PDB file of C-alpha atoms and ligand atoms in Angstrom:
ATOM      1  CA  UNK U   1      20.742 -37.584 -43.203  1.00  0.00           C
ATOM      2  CA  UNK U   2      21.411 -38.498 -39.638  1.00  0.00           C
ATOM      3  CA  UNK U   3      23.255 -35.582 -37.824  1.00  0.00           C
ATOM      4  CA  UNK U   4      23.665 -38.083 -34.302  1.00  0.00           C
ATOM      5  CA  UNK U   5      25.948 -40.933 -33.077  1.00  0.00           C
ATOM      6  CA  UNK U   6      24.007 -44.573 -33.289  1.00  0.00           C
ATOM      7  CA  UNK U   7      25.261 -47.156 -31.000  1.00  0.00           C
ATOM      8  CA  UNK U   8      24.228 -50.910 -30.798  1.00  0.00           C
ATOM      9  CA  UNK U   9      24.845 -53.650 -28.641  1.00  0.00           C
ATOM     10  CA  UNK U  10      24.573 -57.040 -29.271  1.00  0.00           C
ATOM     11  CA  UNK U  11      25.463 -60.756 -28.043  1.00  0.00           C
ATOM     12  CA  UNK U  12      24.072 -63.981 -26.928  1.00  0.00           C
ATOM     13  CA  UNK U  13      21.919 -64.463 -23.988  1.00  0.00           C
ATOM     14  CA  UNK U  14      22.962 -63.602 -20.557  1.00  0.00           C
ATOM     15  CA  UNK U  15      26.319 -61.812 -22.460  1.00  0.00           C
ATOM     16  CA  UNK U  16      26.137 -58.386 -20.102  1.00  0.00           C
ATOM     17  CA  UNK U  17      25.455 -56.286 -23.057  1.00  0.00           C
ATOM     18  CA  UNK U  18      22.501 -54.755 -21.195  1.00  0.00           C
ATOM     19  CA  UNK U  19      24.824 -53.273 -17.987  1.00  0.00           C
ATOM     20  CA  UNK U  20      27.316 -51.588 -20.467  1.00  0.00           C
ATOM     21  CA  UNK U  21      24.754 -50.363 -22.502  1.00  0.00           C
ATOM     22  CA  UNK U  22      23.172 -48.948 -19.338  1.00  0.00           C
ATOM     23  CA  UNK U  23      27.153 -47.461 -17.957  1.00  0.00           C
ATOM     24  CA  UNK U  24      27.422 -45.896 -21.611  1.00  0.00           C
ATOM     25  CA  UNK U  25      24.569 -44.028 -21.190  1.00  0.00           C
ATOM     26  CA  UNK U  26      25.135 -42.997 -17.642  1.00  0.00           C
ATOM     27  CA  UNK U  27      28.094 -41.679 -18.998  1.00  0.00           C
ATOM     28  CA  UNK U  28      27.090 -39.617 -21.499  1.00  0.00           C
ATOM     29  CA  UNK U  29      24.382 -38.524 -18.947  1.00  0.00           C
ATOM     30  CA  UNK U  30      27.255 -37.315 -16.723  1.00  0.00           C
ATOM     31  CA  UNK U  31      29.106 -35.311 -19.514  1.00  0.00           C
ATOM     32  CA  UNK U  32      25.837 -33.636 -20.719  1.00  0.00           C
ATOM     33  CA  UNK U  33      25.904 -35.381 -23.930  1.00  0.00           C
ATOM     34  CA  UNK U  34      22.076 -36.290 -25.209  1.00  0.00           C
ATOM     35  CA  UNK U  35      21.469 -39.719 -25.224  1.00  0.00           C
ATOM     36  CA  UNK U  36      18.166 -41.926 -25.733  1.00  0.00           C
ATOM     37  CA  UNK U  37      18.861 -45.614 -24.084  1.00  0.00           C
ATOM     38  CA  UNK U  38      16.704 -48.350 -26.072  1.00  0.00           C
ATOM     39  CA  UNK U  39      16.078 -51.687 -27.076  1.00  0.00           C
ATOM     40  CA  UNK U  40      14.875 -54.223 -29.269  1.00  0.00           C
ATOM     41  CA  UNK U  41      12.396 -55.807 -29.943  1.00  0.00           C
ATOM     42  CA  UNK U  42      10.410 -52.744 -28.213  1.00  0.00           C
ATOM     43  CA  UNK U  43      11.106 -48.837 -27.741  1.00  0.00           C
ATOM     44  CA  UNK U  44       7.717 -47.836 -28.446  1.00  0.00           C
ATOM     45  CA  UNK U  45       4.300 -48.319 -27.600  1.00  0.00           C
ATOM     46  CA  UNK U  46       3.540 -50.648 -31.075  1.00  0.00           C
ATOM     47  CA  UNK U  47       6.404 -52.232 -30.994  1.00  0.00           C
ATOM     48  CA  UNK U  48       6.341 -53.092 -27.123  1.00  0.00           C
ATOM     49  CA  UNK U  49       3.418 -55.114 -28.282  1.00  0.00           C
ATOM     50  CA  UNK U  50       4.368 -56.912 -31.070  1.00  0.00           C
ATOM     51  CA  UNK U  51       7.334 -57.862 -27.967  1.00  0.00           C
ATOM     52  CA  UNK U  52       4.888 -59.448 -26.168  1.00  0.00           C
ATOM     53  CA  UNK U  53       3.768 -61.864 -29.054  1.00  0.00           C
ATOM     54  CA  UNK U  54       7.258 -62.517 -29.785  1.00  0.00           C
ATOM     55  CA  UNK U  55       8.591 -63.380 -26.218  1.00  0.00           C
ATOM     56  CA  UNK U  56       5.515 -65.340 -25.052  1.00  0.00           C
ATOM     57  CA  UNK U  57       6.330 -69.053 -23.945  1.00  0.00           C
ATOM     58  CA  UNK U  58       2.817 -70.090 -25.009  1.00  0.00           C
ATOM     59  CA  UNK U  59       3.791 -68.997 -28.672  1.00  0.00           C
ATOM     60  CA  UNK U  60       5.781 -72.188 -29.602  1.00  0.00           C
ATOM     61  CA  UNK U  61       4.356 -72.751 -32.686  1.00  0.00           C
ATOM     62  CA  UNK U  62       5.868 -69.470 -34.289  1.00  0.00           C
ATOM     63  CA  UNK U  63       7.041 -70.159 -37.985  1.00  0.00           C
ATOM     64  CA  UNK U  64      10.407 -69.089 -38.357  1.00  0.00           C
ATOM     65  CA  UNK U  65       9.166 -66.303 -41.543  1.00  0.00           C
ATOM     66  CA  UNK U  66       6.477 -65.165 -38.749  1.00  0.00           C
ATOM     67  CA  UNK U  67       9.045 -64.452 -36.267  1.00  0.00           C
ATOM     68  CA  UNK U  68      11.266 -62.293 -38.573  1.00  0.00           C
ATOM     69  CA  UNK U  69       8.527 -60.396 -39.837  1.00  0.00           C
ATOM     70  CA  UNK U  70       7.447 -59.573 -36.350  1.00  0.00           C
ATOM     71  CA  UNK U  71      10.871 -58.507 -35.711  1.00  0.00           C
ATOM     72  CA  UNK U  72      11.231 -56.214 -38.901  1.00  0.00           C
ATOM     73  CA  UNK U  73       7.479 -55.139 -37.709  1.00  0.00           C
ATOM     74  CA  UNK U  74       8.651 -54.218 -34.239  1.00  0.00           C
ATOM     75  CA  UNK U  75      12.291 -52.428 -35.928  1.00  0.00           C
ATOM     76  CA  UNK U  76      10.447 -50.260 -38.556  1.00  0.00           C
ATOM     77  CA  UNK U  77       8.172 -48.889 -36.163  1.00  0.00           C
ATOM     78  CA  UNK U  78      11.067 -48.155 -33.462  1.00  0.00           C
ATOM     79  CA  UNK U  79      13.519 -46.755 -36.243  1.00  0.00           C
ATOM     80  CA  UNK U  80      10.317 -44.439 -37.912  1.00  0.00           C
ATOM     81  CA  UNK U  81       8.834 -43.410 -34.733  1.00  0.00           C
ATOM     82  CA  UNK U  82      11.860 -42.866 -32.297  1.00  0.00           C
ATOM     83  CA  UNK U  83      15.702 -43.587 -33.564  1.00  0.00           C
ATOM     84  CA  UNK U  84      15.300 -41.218 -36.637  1.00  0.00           C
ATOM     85  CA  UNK U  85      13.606 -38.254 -35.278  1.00  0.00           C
ATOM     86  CA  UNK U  86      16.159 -38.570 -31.800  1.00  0.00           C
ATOM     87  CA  UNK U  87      19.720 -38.481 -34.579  1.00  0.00           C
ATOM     88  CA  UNK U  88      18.162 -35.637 -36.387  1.00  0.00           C
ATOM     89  CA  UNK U  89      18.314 -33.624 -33.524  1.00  0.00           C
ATOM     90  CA  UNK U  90      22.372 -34.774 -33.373  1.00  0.00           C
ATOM     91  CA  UNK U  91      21.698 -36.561 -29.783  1.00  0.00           C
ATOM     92  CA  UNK U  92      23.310 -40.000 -28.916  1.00  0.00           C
ATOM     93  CA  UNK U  93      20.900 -43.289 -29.467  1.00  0.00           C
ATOM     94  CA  UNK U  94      21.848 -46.582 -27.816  1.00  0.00           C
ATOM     95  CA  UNK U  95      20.179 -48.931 -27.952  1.00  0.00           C
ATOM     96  CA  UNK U  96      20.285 -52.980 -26.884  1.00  0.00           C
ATOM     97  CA  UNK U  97      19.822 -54.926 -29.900  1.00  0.00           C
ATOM     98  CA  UNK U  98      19.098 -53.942 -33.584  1.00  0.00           C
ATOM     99  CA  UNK U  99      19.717 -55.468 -37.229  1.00  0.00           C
ATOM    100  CA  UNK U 100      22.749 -58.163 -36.105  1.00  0.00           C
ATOM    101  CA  UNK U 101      20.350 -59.916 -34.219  1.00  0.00           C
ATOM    102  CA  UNK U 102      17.931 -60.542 -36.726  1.00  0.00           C
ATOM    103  CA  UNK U 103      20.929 -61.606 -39.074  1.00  0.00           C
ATOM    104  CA  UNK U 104      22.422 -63.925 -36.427  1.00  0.00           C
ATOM    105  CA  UNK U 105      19.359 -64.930 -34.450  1.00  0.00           C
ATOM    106  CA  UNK U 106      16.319 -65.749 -37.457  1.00  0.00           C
ATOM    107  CA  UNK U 107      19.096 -65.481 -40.351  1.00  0.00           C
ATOM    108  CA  UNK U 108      21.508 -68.612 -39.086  1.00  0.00           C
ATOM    109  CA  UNK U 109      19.738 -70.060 -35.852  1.00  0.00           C
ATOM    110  CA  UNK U 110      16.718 -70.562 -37.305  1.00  0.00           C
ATOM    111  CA  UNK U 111      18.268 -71.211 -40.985  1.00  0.00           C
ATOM    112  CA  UNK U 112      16.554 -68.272 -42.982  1.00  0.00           C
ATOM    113  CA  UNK U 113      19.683 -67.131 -44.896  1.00  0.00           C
ATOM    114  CA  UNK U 114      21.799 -63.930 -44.218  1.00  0.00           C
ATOM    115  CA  UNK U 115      20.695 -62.591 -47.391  1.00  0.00           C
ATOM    116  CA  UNK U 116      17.748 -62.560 -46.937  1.00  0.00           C
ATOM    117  CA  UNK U 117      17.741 -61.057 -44.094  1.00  0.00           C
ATOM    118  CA  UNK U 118      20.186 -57.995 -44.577  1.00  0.00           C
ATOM    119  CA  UNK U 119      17.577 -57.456 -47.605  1.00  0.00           C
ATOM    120  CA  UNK U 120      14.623 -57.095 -45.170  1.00  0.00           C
ATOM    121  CA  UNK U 121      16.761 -54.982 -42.629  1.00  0.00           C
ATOM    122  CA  UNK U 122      17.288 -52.754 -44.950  1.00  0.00           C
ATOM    123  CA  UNK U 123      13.866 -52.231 -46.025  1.00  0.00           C
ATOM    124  CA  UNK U 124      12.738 -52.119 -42.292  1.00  0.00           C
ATOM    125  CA  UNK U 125      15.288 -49.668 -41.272  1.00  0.00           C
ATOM    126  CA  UNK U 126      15.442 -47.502 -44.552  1.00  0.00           C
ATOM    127  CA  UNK U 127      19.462 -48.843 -44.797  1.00  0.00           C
ATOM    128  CA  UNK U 128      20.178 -47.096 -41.263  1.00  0.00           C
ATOM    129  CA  UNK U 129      22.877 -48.748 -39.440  1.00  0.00           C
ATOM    130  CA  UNK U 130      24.596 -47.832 -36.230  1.00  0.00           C
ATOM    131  CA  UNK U 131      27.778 -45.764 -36.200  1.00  0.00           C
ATOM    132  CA  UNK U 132      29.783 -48.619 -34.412  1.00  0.00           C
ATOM    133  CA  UNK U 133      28.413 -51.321 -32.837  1.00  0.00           C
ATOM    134  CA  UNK U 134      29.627 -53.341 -29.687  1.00  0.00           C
ATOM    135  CA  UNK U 135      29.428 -57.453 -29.825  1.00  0.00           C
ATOM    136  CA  UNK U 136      29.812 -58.803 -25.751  1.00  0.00           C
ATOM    137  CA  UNK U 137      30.825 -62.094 -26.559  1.00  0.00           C
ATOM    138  CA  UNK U 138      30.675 -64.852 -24.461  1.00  0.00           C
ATOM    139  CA  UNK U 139      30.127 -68.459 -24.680  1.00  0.00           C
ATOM    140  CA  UNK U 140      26.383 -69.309 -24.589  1.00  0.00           C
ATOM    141  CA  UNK U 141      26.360 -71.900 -22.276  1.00  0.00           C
ATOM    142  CA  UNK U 142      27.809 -69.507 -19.312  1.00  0.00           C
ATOM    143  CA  UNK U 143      25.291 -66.781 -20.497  1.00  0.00           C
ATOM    144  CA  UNK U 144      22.608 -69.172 -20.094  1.00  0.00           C
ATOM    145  CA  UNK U 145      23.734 -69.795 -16.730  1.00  0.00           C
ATOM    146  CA  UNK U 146      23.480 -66.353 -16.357  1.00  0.00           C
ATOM    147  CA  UNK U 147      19.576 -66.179 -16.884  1.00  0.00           C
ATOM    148  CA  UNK U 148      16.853 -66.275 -14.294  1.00  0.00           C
ATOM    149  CA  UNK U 149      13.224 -66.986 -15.733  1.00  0.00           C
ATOM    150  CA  UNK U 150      13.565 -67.694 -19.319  1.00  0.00           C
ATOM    151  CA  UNK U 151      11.214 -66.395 -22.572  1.00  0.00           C
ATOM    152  CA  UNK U 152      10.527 -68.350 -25.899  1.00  0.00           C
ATOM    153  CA  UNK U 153      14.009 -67.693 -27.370  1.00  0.00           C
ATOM    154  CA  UNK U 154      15.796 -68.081 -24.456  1.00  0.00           C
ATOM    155  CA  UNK U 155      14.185 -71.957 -23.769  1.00  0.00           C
ATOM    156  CA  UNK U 156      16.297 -72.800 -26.956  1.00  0.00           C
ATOM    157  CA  UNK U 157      18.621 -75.441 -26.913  1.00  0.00           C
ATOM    158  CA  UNK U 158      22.407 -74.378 -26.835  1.00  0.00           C
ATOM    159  CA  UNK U 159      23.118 -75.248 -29.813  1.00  0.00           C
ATOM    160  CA  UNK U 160      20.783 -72.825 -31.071  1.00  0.00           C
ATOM    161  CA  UNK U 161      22.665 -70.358 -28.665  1.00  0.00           C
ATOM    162  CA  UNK U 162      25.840 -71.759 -30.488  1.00  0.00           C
ATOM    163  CA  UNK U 163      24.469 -70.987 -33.530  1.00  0.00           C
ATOM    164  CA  UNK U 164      23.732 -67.520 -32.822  1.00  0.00           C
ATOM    165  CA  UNK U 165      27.635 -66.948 -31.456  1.00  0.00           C
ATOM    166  CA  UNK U 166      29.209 -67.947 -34.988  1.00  0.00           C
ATOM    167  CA  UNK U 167      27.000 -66.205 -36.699  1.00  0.00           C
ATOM    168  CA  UNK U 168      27.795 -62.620 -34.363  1.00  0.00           C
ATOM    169  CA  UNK U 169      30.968 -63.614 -35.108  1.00  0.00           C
ATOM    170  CA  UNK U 170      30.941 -64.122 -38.595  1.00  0.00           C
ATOM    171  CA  UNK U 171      29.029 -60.279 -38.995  1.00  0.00           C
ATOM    172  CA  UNK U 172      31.665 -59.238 -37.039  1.00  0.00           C
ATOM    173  CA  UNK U 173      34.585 -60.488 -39.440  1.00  0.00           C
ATOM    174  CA  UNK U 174      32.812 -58.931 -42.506  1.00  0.00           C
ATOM    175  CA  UNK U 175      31.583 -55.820 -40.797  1.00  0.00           C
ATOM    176  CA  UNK U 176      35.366 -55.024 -39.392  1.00  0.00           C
ATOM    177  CA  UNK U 177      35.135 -51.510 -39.270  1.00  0.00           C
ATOM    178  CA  UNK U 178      31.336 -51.537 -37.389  1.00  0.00           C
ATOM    179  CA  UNK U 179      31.160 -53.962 -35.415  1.00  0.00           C
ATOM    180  CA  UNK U 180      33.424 -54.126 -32.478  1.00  0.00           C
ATOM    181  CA  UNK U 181      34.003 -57.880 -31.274  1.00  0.00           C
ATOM    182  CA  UNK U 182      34.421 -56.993 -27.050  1.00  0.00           C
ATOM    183  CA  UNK U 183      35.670 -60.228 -24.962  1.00  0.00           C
ATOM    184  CA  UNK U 184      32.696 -60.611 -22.660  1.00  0.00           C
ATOM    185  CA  UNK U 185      34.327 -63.211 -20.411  1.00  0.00           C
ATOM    186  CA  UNK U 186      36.182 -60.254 -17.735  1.00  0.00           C
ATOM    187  CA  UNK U 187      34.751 -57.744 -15.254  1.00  0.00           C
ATOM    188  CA  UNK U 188      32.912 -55.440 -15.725  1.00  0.00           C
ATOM    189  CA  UNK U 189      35.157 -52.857 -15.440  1.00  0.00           C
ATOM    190  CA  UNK U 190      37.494 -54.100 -18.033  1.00  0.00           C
ATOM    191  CA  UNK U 191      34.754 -54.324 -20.806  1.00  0.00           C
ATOM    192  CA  UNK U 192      33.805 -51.266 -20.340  1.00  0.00           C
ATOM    193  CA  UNK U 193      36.936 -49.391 -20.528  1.00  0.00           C
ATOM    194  CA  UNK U 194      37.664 -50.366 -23.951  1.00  0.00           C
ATOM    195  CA  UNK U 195      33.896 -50.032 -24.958  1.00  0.00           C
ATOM    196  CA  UNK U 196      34.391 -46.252 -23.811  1.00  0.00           C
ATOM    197  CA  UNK U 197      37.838 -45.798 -25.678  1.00  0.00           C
ATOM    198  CA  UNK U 198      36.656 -47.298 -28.441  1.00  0.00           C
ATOM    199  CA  UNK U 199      33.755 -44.790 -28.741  1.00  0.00           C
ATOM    200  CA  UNK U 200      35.959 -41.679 -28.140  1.00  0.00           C
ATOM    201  CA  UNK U 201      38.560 -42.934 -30.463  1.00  0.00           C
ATOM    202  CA  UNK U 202      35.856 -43.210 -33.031  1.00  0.00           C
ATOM    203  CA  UNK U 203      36.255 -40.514 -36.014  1.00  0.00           C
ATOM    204  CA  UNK U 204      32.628 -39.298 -36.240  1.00  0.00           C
ATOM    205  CA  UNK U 205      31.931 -39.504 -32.312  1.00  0.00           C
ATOM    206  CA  UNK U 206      35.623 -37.155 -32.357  1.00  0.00           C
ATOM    207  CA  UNK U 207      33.955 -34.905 -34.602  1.00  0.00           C
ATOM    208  CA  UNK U 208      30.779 -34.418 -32.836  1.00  0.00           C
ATOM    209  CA  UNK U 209      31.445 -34.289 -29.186  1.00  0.00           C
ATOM    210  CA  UNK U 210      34.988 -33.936 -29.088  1.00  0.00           C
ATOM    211  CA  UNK U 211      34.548 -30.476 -27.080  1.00  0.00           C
ATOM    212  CA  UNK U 212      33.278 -32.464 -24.025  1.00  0.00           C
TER     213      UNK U 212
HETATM  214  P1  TYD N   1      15.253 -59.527 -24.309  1.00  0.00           P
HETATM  215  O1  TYD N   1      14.382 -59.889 -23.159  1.00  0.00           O
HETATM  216  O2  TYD N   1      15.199 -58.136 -24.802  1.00  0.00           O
HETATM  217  O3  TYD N   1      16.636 -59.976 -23.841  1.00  0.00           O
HETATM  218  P2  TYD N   1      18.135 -59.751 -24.177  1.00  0.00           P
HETATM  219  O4  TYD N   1      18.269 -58.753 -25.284  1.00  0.00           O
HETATM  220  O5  TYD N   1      18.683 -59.262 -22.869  1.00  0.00           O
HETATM  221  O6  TYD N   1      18.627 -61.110 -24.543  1.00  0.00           O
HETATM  222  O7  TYD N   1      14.951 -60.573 -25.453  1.00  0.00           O
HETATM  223  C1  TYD N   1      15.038 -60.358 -26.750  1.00  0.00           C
HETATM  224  C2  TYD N   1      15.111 -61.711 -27.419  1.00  0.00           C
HETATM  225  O8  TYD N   1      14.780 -61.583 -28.786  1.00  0.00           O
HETATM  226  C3  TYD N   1      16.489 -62.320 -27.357  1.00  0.00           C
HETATM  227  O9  TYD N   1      16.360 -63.705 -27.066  1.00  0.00           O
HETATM  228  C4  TYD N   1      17.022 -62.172 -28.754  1.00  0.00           C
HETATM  229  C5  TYD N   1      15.789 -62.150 -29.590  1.00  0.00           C
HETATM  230  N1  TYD N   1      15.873 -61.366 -30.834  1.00  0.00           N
HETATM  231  C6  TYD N   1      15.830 -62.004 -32.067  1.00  0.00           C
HETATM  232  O10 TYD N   1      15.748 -63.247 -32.120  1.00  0.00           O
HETATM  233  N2  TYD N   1      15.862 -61.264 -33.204  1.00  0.00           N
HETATM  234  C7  TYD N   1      15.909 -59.904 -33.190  1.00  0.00           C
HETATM  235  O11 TYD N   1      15.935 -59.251 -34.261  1.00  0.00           O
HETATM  236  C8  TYD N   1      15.951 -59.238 -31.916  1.00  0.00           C
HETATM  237  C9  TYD N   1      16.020 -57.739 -31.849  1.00  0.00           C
HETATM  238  C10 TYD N   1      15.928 -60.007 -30.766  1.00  0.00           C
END
């Protein structure tokens, strides 16, 4: 069983997630706490390719089933080859998207059914889930403002983006306990304050690092 702390981030496009991912781990870094920063789709070599197919703007004629599977393709291989083998040494993982955004992005956007999904998660991640998880939300339309160059799923329409917000948020009222719903629309500063008091007030992060 894992021995480590998982963390996830999620949210729509443009949300932020990515900078207090990044402060979390500089934190940890500055407490001598071992952490791995990662992200999906991606976080190793395979998977960093199967990225590329997925994020091309040529690749418009993706099936929806072909896009989840390349997903779940790109998540086995990160969770086999690099999330499991970093908690079983008890060190912090991070990393910037995982299960959620299969569930909210291929599940409801693109109409494949949450079931189904949180099935194939499971499968692809051997039932692994993150300790606590932290939703930046924000509404779409100002995180699409947000962007600069855009990939295949960012050219969606907003009310794809929309889509993809309910659903977060809909995870997030099932999955109380996990999933942490963070109001993405303040500074910087104040999101990440309670991000980091939520992760110290945590019971198994308490138990594990509570010395430092
Ligand atoms: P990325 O460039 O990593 O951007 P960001 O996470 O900052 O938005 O793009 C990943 C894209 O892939 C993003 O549009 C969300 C999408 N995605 C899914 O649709 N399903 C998934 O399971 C994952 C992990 C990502």
């Amino acid at each position: 069983m894992k021995k480590g702390f998982f963390i996830s981030f999620e949210g729509c496009e443009g949300s932020g997630k990515t900078t207090q991912a990044e402060r979390l781990n500089a934190f940890f870094e500055k407490k001598h706490i071992d952490c791995t920063f990662t992200h999906e789709p991606g976080g190793t070599p395979i998977s960093e390719e199967i990225r590329k197919i997925l994020l091309h703007h040529n690749n418009v004629r993706m099936s929806p089933l072909t896009e989840l599977f390349l997903y779940l393709a790109s998540r086995a291989q990160h969770t086999e080859e690099r999330i499991i083998p970093i908690l079983q040494k008890g060190f912090v993982v991070i990393t910037d998207r995982y299960t959620d955004s299969s569930l909210a992005y291929q599940g409801a956007a693109r109409n494949l059914s949450l079931e189904l999904v949180q099935r194939l998660n499971i499968i692809a991640t051997g039932g692994i889930l993150p300790d606590i998880t932290f939703l930046i939300d924000i509404d779409p339309e100002e995180g699409l403002k947000r962007l600069n160059g855009k990939d295949r799923i960012e050219n969606e329409a907003v009310a794809f983006h929309k889509k993809v917000r309910n659903a977060y948020l809909e995870i997030a009222e099932r999955e109380k306990k996990r999933i942490m719903v963070i109001n993405g629309e303040r500074s910087e500063d104040e999101i990440f304050a309670d991000i980091l008091q939520l992760t110290k007030k945590h019971r198994r992060f308490g138990e594990l690092y509570d010395e430092r």
